[in-house]
Short mmCIF file of N, CA and C in Angstrom, two decimals:
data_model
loop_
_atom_site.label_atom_id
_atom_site.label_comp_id
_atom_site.label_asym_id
_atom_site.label_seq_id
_atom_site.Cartn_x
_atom_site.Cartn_y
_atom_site.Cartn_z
N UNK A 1 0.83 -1.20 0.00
CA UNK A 1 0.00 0.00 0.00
C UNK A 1 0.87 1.26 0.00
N UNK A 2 0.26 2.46 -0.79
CA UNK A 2 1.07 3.39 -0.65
C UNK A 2 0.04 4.51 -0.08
N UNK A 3 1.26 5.70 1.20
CA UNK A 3 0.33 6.39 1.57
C UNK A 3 -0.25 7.82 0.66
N UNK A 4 -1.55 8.00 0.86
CA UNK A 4 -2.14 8.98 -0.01
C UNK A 4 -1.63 10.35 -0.13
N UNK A 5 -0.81 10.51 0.92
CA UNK A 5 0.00 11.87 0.76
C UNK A 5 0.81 11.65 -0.89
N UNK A 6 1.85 10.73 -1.28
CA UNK A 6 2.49 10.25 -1.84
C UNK A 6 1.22 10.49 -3.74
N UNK A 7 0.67 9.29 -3.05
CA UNK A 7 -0.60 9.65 -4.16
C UNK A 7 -0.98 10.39 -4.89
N UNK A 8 -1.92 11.45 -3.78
CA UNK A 8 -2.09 12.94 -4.20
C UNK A 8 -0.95 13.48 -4.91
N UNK A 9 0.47 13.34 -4.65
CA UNK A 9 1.69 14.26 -4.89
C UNK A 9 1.75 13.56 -6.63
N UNK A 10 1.36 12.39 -6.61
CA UNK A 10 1.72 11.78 -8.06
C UNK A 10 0.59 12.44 -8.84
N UNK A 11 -0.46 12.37 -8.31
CA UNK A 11 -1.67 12.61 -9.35
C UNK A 11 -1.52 14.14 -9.45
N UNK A 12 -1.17 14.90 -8.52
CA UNK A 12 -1.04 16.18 -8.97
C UNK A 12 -0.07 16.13 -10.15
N UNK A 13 1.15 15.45 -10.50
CA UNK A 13 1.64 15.92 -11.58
C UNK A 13 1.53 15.03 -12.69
N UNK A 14 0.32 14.43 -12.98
CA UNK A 14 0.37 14.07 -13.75
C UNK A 14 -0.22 14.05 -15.41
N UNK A 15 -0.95 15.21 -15.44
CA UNK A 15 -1.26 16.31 -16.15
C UNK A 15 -0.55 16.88 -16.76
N UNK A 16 0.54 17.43 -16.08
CA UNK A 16 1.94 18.62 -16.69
C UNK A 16 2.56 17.38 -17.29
N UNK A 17 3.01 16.24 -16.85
CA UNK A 17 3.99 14.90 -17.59
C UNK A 17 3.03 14.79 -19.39
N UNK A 18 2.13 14.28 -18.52
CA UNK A 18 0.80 14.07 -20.00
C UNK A 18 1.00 14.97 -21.17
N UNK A 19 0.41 16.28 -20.32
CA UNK A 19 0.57 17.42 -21.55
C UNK A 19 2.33 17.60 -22.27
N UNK A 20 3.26 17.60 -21.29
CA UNK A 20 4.14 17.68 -22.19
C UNK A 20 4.95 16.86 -22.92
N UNK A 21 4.70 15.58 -22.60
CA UNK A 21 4.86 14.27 -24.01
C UNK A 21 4.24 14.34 -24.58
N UNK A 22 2.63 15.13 -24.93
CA UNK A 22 1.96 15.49 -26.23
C UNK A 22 2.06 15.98 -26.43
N UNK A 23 2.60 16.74 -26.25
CA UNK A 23 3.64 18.38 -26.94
C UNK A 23 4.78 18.03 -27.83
N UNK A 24 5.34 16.99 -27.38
CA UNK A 24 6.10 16.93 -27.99
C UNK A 24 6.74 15.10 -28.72
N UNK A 25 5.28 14.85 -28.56
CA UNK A 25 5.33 13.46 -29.43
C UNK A 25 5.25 13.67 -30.94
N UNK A 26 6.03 13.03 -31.47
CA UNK A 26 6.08 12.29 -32.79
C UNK A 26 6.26 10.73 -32.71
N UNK A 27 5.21 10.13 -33.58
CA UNK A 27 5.20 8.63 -33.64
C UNK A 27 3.80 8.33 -34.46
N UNK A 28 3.30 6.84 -33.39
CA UNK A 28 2.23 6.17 -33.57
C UNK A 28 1.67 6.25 -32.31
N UNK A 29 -0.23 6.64 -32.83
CA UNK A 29 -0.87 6.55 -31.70
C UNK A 29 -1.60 5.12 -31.80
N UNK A 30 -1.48 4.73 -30.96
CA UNK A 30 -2.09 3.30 -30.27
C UNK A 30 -3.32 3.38 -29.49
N UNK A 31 -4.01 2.86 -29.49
CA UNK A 31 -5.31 2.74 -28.11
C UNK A 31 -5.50 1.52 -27.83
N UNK A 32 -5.15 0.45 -26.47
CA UNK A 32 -5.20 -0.51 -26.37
C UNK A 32 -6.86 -0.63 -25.23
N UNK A 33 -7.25 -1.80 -25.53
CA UNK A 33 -8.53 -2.13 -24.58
C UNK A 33 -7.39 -3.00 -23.83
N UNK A 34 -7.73 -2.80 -22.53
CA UNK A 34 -7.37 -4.03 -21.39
C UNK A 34 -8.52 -4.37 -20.27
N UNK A 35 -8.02 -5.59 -19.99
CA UNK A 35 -9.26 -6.35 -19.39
C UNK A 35 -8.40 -6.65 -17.93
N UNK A 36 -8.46 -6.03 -16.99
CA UNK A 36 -7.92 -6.14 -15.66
C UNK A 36 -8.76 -6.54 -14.58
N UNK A 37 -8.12 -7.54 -13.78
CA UNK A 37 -8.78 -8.07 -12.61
C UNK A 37 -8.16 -7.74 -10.94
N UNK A 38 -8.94 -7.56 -10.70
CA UNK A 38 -8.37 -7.26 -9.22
C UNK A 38 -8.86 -7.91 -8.56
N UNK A 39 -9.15 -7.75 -6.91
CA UNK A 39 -9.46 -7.84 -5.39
C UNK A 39 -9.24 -6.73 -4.15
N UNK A 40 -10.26 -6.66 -4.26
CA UNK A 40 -10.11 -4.79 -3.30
C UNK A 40 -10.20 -5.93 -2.13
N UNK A 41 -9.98 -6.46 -1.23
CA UNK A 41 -10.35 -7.03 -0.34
C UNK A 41 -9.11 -7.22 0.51
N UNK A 42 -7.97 -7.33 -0.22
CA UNK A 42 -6.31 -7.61 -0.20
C UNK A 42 -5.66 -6.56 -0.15
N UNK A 43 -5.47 -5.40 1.41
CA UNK A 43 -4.81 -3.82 1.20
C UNK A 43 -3.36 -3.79 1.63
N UNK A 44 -2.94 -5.56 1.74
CA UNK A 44 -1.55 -5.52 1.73
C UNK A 44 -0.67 -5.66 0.62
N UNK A 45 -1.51 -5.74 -0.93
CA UNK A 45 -0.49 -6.21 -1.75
C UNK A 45 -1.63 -5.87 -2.63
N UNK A 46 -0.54 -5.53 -4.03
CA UNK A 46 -1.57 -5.25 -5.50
C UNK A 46 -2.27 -6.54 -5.88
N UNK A 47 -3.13 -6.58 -6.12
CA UNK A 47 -3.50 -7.73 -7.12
C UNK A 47 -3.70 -7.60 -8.18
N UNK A 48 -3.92 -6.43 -8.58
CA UNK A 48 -4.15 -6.11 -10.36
C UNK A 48 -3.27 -6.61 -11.00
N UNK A 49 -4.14 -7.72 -12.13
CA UNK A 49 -3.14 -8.62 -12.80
C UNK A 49 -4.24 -8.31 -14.34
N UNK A 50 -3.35 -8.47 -15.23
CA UNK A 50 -3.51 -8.32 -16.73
C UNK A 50 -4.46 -9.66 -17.11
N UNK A 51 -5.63 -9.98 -17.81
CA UNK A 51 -6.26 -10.47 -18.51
C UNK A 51 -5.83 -10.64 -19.32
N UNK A 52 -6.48 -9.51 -20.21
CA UNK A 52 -6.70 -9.44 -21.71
C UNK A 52 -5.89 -7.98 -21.88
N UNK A 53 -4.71 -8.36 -23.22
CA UNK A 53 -4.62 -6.88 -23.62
C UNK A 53 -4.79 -6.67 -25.31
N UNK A 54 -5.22 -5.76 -26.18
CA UNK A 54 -5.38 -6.26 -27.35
C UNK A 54 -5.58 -4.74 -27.91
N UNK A 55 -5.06 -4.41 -29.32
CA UNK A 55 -5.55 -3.25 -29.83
C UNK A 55 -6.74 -3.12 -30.21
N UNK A 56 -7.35 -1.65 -30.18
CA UNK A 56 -8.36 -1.31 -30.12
C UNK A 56 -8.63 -1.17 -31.29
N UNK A 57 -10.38 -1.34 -32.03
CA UNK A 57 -10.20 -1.19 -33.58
C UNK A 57 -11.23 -0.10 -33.53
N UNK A 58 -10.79 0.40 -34.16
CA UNK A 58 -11.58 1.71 -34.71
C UNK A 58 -13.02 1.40 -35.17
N UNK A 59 -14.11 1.75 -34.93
CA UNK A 59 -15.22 1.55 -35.71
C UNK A 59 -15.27 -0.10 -35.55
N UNK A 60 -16.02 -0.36 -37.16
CA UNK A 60 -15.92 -1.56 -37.22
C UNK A 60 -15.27 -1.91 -38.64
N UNK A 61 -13.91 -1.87 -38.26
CA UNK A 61 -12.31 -2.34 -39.02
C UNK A 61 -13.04 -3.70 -39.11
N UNK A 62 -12.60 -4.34 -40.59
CA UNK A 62 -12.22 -6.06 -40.48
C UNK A 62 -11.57 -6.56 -39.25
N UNK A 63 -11.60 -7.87 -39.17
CA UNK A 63 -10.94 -8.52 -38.66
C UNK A 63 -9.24 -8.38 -39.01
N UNK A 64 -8.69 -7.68 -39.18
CA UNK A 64 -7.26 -7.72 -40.14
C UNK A 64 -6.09 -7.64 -38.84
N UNK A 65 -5.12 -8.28 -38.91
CA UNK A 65 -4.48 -8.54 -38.09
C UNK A 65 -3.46 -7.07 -37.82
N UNK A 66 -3.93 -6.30 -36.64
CA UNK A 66 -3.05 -5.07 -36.48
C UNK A 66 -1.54 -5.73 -35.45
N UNK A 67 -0.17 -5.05 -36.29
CA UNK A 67 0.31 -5.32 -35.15
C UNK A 67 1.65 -4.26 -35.02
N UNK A 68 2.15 -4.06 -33.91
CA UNK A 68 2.84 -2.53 -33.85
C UNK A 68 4.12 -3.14 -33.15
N UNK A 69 5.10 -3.53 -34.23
CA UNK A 69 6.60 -3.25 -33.60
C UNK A 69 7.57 -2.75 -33.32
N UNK A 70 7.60 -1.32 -33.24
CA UNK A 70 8.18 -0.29 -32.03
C UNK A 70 7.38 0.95 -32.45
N UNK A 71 8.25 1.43 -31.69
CA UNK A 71 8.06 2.90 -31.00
C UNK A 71 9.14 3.66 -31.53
N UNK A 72 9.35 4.49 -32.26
CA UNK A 72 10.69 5.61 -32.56
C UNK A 72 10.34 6.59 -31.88
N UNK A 73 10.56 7.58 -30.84
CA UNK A 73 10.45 8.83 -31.04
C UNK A 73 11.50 9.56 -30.75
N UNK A 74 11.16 11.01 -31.26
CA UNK A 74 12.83 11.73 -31.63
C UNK A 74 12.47 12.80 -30.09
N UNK A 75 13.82 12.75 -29.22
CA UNK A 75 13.59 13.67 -28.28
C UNK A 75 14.12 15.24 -28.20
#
C-alpha cells in the first residue's frame, strides 16, 4: 500500500507529464482495450493482474491482423 500523501503528490503531476509528451510526441498513436482483474479485499499487496490486452479497432475495421513493432520517437 502506498500512503495517499504520496498519491495525491503523483496525481497532482500528472497532467503537466501528460501534456508535455503530447507536446512533444512524434510517432504512432495506439489505443489498447485491457481487461484487468483485481481484489479490493487484499490492502496488503496489488492484485491487479492483466487479462486481456489487445488493440483497439476503430469503428468496425475487419478482422485484419493489427500489429505494432516499435516505437521511434525523436527527443
Amino acid at each position: 500500500p502506498i500512503p495517499n500523501a504520496i498519491v495525491k503528490g503523483v496525481v497532482a503531476e500528472i497532467p503537466q507529464v501528460l501534456l508535455s509528451a503530447l507536446r512533444r510526441f512524434k510517432g504512432l498513436e495506439v489505443f489498447y482495450q485491457v481487461e484487468v482483474a483485481h481484489y479490493l479485499d487484499d490492502q496488503d499487496k496489488d492484485t491487479r493482474t492483466i487479462r486481456n490486452i489487445q488493440i483497439m479497432k476503430r469503428f468496425e475495421e475487419p478482422a485484419a491482423s493489427q500489429v505494432v513493432n516499435c516505437f521511434i520517437m525523436d527527443d
